PDB file of C-alpha atoms in Angstrom:
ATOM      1  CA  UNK A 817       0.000   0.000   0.000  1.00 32.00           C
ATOM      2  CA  UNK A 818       1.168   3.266  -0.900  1.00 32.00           C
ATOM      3  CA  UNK A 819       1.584   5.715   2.512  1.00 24.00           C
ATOM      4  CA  UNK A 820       2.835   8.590   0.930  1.00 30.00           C
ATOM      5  CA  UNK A 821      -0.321  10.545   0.773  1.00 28.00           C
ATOM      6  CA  UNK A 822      -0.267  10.296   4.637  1.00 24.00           C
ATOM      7  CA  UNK A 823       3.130  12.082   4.730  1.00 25.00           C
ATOM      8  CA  UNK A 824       3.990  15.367   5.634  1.00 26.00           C
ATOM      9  CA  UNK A 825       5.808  17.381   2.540  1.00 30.00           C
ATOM     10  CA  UNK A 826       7.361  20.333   3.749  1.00 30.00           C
ATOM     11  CA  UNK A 827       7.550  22.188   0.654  1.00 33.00           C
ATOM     12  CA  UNK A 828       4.059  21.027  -0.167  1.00 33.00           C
ATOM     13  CA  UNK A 829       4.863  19.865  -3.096  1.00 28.00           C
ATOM     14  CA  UNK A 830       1.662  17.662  -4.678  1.00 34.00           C
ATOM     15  CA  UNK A 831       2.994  17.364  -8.009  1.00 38.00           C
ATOM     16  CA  UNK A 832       3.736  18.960 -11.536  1.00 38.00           C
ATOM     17  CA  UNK A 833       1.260  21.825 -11.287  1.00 42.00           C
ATOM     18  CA  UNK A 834       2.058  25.378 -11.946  1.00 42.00           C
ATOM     19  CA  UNK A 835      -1.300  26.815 -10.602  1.00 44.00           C
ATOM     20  CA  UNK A 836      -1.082  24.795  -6.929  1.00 34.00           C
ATOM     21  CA  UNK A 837      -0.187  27.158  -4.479  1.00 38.00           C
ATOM     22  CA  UNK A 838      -2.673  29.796  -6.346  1.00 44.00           C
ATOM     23  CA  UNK A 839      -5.661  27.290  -6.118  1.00 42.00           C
ATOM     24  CA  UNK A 840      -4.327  26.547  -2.519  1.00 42.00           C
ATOM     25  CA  UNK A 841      -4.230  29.423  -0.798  1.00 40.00           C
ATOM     26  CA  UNK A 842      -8.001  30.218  -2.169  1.00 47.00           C
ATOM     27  CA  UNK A 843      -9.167  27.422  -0.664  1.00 47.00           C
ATOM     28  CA  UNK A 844      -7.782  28.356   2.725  1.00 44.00           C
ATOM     29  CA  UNK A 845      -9.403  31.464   2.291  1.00 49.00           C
ATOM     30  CA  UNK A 846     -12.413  30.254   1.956  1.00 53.00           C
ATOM     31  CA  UNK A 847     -11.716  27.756   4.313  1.00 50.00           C
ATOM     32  CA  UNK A 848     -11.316  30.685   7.173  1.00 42.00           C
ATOM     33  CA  UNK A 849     -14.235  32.904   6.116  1.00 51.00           C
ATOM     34  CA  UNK A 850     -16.204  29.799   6.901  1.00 50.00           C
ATOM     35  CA  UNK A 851     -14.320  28.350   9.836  1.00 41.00           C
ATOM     36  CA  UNK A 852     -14.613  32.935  11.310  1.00 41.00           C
ATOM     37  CA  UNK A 853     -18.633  32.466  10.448  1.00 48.00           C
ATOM     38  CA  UNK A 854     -19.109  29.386  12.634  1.00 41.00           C
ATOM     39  CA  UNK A 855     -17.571  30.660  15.713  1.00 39.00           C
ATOM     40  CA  UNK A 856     -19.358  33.802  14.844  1.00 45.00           C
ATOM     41  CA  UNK A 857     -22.405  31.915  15.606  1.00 49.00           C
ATOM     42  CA  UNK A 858     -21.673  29.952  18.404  1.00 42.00           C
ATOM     43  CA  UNK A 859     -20.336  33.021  20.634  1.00 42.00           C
ATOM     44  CA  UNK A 860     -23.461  33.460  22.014  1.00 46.00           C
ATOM     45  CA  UNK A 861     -24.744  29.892  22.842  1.00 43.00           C
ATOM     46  CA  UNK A 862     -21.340  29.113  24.740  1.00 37.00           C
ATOM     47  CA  UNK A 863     -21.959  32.416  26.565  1.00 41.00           C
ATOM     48  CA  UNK A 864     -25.236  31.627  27.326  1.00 41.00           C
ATOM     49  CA  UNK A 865     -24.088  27.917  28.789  1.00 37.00           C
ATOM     50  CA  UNK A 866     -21.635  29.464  30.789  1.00 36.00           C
ATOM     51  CA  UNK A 867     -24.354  31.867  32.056  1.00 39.00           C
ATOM     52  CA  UNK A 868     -26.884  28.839  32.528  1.00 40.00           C
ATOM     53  CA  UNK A 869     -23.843  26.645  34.254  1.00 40.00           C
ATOM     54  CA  UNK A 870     -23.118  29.110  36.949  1.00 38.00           C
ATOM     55  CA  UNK A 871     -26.295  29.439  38.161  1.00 38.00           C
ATOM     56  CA  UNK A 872     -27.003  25.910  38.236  1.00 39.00           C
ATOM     57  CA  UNK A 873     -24.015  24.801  40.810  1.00 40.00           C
ATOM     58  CA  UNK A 874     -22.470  23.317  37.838  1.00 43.00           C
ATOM     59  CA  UNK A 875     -25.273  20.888  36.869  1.00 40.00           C
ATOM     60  CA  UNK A 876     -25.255  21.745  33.529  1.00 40.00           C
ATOM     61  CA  UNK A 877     -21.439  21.097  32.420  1.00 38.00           C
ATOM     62  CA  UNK A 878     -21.643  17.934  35.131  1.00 37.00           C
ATOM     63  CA  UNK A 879     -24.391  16.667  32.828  1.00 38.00           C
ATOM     64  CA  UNK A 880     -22.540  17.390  29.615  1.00 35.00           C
ATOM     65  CA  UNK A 881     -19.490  15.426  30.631  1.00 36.00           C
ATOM     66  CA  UNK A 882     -21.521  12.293  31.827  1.00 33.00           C
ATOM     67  CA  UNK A 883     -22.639  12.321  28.211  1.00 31.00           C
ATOM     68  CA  UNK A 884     -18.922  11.812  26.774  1.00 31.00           C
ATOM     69  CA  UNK A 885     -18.087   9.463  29.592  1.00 34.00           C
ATOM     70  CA  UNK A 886     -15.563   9.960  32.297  1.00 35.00           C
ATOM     71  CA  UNK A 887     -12.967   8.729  30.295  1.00 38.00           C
ATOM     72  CA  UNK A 888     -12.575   4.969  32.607  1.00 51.00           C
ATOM     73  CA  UNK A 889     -13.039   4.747  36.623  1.00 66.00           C
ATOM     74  CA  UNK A 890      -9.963   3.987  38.085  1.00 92.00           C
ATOM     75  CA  UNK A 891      -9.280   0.370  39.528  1.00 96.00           C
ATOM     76  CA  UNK A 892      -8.109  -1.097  42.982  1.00 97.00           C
ATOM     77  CA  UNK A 893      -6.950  -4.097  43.293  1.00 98.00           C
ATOM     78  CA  UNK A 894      -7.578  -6.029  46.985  1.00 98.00           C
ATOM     79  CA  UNK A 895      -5.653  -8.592  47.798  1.00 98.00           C
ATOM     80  CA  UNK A 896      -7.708 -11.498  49.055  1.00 98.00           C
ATOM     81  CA  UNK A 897      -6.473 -13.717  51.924  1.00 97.00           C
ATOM     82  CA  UNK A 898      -9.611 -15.611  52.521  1.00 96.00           C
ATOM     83  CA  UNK A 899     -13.414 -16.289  51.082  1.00 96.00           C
ATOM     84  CA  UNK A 900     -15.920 -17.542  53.562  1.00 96.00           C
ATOM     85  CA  UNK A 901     -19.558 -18.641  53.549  1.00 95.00           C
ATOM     86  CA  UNK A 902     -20.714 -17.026  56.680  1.00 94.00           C
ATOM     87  CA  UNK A 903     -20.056 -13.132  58.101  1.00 95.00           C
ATOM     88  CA  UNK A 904     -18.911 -14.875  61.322  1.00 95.00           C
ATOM     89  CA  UNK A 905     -16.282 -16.773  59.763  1.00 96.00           C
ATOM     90  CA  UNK A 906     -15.155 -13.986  58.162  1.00 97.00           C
ATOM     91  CA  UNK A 907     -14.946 -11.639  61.390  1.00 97.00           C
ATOM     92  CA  UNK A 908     -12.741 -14.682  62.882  1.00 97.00           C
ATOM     93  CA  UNK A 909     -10.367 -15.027  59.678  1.00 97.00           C
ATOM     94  CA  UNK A 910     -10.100 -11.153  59.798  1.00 97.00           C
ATOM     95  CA  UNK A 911      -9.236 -10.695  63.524  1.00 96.00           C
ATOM     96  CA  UNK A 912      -6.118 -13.378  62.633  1.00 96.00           C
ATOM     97  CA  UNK A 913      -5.219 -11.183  59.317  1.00 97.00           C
ATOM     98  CA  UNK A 914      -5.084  -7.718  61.629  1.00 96.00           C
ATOM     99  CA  UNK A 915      -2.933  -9.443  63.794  1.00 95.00           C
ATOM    100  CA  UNK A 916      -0.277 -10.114  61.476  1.00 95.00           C
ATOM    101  CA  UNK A 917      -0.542  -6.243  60.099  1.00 96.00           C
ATOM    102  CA  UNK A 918      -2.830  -7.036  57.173  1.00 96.00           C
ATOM    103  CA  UNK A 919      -5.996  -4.904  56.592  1.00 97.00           C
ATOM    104  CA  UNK A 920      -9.105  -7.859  57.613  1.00 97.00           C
ATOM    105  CA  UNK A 921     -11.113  -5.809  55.682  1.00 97.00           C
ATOM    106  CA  UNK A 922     -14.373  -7.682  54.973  1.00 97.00           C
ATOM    107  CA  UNK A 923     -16.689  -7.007  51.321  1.00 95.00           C
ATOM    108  CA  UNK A 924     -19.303  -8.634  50.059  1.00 92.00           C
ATOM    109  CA  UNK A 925     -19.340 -10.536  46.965  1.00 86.00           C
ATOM    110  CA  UNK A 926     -22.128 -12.991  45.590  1.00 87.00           C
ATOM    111  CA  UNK A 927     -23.198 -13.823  48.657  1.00 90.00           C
ATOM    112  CA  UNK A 928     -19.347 -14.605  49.896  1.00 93.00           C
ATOM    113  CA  UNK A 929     -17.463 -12.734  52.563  1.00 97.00           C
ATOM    114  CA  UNK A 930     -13.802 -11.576  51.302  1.00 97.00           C
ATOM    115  CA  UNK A 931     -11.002 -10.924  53.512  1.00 98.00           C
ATOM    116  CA  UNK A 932      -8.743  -8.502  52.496  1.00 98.00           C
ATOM    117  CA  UNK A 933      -5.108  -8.171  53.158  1.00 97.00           C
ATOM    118  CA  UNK A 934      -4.393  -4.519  51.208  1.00 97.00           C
ATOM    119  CA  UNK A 935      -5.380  -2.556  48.702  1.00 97.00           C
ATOM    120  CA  UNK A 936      -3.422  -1.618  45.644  1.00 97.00           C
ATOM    121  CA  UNK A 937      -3.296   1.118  42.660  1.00 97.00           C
ATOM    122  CA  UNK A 938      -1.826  -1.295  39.836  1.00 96.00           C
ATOM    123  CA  UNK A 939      -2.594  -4.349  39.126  1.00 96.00           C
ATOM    124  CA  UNK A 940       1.568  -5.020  39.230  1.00 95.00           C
ATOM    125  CA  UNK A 941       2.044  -4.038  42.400  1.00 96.00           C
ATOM    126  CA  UNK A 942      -1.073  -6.293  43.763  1.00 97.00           C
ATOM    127  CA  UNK A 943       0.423  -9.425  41.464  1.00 97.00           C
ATOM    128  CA  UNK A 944       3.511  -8.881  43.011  1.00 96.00           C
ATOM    129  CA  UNK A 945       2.590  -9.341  46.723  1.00 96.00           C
ATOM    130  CA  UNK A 946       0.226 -11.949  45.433  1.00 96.00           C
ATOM    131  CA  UNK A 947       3.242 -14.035  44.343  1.00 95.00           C
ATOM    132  CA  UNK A 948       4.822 -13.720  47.781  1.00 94.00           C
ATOM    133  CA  UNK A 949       1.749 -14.996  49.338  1.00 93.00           C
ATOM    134  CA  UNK A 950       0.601 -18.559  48.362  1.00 93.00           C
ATOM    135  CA  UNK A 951      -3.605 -18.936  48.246  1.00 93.00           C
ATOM    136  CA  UNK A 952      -4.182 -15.397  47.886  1.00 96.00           C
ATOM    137  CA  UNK A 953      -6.326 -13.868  45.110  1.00 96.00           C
ATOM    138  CA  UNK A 954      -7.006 -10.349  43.694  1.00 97.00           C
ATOM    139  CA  UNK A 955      -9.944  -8.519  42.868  1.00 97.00           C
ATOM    140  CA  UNK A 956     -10.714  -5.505  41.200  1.00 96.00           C
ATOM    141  CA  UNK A 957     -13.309  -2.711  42.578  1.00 96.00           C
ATOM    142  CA  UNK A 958     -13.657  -0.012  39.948  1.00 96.00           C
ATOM    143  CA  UNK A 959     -14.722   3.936  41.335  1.00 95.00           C
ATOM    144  CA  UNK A 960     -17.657   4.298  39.848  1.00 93.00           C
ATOM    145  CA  UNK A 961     -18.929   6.697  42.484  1.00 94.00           C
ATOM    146  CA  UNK A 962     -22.690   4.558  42.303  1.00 93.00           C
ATOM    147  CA  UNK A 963     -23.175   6.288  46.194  1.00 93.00           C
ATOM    148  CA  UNK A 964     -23.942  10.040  43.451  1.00 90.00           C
ATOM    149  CA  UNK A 965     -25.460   8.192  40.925  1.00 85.00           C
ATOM    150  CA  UNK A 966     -27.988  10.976  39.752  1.00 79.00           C
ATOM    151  CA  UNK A 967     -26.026  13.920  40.715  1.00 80.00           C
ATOM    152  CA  UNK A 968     -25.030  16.328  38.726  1.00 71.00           C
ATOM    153  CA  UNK A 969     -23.746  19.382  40.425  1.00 74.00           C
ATOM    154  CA  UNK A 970     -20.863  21.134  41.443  1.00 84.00           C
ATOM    155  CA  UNK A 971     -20.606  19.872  44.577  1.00 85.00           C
ATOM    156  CA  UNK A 972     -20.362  16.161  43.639  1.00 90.00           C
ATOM    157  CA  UNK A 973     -17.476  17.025  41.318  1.00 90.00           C
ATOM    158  CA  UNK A 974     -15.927  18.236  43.743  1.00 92.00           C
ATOM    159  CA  UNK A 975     -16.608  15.398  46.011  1.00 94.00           C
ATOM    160  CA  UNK A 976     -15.133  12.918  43.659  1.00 94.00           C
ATOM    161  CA  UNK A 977     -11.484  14.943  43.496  1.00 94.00           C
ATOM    162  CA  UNK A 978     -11.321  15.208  47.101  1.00 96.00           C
ATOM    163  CA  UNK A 979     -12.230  12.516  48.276  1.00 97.00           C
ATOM    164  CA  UNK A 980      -9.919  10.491  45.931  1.00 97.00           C
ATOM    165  CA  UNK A 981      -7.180  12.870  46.715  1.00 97.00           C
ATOM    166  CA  UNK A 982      -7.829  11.540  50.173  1.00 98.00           C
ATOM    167  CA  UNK A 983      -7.688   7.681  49.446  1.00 98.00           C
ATOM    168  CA  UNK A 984      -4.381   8.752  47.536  1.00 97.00           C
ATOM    169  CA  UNK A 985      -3.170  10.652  50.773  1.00 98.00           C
ATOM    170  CA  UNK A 986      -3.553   7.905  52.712  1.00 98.00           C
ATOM    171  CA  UNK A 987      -2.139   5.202  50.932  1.00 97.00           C
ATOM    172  CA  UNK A 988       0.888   7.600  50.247  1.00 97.00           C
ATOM    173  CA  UNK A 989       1.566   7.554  54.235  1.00 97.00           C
ATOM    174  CA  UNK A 990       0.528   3.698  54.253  1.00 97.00           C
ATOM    175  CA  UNK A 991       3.330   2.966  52.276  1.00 96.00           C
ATOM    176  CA  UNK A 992       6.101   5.220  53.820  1.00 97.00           C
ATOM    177  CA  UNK A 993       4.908   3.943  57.236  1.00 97.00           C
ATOM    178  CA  UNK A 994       5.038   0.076  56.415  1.00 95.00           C
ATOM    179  CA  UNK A 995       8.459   0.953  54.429  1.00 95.00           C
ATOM    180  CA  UNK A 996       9.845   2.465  57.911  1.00 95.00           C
ATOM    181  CA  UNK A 997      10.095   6.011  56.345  1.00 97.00           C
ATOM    182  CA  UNK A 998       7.923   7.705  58.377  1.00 96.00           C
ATOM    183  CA  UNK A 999       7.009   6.979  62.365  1.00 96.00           C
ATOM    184  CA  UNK A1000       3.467   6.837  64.012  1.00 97.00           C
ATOM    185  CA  UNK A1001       3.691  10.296  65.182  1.00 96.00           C
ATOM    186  CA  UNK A1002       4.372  11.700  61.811  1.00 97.00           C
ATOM    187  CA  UNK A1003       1.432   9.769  59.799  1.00 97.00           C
ATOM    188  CA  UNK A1004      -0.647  10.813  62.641  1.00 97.00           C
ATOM    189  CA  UNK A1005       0.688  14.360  61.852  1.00 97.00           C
ATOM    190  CA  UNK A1006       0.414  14.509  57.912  1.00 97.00           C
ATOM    191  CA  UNK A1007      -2.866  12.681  58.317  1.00 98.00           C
ATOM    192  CA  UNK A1008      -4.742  14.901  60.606  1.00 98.00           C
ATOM    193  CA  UNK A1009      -4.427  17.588  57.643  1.00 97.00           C
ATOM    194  CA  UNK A1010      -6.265  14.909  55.175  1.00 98.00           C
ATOM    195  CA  UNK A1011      -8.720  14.584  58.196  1.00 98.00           C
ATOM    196  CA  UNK A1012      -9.554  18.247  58.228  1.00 98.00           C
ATOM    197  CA  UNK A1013     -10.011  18.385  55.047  1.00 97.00           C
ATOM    198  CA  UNK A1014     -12.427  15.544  54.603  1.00 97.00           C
ATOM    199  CA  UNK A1015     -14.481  18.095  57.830  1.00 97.00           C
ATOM    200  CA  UNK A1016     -14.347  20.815  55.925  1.00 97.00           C
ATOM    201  CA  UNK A1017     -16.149  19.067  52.601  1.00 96.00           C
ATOM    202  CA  UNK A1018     -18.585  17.736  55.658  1.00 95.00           C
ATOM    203  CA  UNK A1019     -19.816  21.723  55.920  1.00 95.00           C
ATOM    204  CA  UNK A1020     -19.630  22.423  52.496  1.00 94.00           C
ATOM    205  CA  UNK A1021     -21.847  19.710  51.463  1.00 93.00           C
ATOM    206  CA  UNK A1022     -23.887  21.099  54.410  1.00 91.00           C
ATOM    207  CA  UNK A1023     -24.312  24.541  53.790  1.00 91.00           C
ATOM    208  CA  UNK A1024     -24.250  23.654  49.840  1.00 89.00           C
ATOM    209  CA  UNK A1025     -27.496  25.196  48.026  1.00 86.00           C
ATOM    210  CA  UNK A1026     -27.787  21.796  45.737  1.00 87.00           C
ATOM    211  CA  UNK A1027     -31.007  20.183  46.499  1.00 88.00           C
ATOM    212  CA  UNK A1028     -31.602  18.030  49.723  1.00 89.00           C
ATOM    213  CA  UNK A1029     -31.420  14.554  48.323  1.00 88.00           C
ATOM    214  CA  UNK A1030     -27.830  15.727  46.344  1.00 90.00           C
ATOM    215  CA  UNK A1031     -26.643  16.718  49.828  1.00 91.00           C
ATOM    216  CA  UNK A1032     -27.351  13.705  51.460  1.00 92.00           C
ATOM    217  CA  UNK A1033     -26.236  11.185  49.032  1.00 94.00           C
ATOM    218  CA  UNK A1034     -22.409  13.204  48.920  1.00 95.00           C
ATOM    219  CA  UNK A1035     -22.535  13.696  52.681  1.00 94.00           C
ATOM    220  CA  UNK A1036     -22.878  10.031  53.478  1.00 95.00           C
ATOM    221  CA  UNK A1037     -19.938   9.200  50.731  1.00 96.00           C
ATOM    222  CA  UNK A1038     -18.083  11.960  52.744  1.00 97.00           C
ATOM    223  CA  UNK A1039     -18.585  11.057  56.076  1.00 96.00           C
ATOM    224  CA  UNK A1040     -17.621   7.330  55.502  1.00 96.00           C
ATOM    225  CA  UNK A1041     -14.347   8.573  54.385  1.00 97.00           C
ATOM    226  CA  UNK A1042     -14.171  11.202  57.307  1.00 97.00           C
ATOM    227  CA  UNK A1043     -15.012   8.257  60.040  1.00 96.00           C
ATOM    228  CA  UNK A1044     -11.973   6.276  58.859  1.00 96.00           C
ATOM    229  CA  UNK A1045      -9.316   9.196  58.537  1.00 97.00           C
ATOM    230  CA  UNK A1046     -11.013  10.688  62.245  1.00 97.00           C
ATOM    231  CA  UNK A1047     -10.633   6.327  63.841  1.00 96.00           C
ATOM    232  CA  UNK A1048      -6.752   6.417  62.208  1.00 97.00           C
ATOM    233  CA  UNK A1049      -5.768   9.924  63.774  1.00 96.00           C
ATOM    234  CA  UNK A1050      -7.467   9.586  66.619  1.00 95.00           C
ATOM    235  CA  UNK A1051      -7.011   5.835  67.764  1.00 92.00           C
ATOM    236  CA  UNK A1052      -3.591   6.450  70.046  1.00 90.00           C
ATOM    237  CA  UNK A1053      -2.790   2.900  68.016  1.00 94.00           C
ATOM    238  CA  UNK A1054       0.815   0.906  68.640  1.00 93.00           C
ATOM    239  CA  UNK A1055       3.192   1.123  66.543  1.00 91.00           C
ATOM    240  CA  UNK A1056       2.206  -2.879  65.857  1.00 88.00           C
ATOM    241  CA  UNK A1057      -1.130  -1.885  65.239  1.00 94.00           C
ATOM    242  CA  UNK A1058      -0.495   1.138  63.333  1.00 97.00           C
ATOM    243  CA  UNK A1059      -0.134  -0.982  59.776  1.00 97.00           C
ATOM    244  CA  UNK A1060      -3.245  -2.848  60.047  1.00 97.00           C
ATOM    245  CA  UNK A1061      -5.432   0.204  60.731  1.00 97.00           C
ATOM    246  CA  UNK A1062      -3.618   2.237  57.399  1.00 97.00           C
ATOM    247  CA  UNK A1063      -4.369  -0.836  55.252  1.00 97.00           C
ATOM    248  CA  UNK A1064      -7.913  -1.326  56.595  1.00 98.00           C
ATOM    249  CA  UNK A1065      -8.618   2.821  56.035  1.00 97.00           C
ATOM    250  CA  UNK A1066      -6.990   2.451  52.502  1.00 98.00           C
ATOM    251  CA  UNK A1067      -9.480  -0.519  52.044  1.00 98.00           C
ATOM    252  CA  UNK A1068     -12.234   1.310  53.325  1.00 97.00           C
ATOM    253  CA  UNK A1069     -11.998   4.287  50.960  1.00 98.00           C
ATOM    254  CA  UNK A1070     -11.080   2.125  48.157  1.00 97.00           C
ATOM    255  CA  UNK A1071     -14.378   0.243  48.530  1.00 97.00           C
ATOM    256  CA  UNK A1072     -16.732   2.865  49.181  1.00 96.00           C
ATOM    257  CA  UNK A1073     -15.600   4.720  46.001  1.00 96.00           C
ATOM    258  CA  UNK A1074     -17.138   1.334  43.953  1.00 94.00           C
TER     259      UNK A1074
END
């Protein structure tokens, strides 16, 4: 097959043809005039959804993008330790997993109980511990944010950034604490800040003008993440129990996000 029509020619050289460039450069011209005439028109519709977007919280543009897609949820990957048949079983296979610094988080799956060691951002990093532990399986939870299904304004855009700038947050400290880079004291410390944060959304959502049920759906998202951060930094936890309680927050966020 013959590519060369997809190639760039500098010169712009097409061929033997004295009258090119002339014929060229009139089509650009008209090209323009058209291209000046269509943006022309549109001025006054984008200023008008601008207009319309501001003084609907944001619903508007919200709505537009959820038309185009979000461009892919991200993906966490849990490492599984365990699948049980009863809740029970599950609570007693967990309560073994925290001892030994793993998360025990517990989610539901088909009418199974999984017991979570950790949480992971690639699925590299997850198949990597997974090959270090022998039984263990991994499963992915995508953020699909189903908690705002429905929602379309400002506030639950906002939501989704800080909230998953919170998960990331905390799984950056998770990993500098179980690496030894950083002590209790100082995770506590650069955690309490994350914490705050997740407060403040708690009044914004509050004292948000976006309609009751809006409110209520992104405060409950909101204050499952707050409860977590607010039990880490506020726990007075060992140093041996310190690991656990990051993977099982990490876990926690991860999975409400689904």
């Amino acid at each position: 097959m013959d590519y060369s029509p997809y190639y760039f020619h500098r010169n712009g050289y097409r061929g033997e043809d004295d009258n090119y460039a002339e014929r060229s450069f009139a089509k650009k011209k008209g090209r323009l005039s058209n291209l000046l005439l269509v943006l022309l028109t549109a001025l006054p519709a984008v200023a008008a959804l601008i207009a319309a977007n501001f003084f609907s919280d944001g619903a508007i543009v919200s709505s537009v993008k959820s038309w185009f897609g979000s461009g892919g949820a991200d993906v966490y990957y849990f490492l599984i330790a365990s699948e049980h048949e009863s809740e029970t079983e599950a609570v007693a296979h967990a309560t073994i997993v925290r001892e030994n610094k793993g998360a025990g988080f517990i989610m539901e799956s088909e009418g199974k109980y999984l017991v979570a060691l950790a949480t992971y951002f690639s699925a590299s990093d997850a198949e990597s511990v997974k090959q270090k532990n022998a039984g263990t399986e991994i499963v992915e939870v995508k953020a699909t944010y189903s908690a705002l299904d429905g929602i379309g304004s400002k506030i639950a855009d906002d939501a989704k950034k800080r909230l998953k700038k919170a998960l990331g947050d905390f799984n950056a400290v998770s990993k500098e604490y179980v690496a030894g880079a950083v002590s209790v004291a100082t995770a506590v410390s650069e955690l309490t800040e994350v914490r705050n944060d997740l407060l403040i959304l708690k009044e914004e959502v509050i004292e948000s003008s976006s309609p009751e049920e809006d409110r209520e759906k992104v405060g409950g998202l909101t204050d499952a993440f707050f409860s977590a951060a607010d039990s880490v930094v506020s726990g007075a936890f060992s140093a041996d129990e310190f690991e656990a309680v990051l993977r099982y927050a990490v876990c926690l966020m991860a999975y409400s996000l689904r």
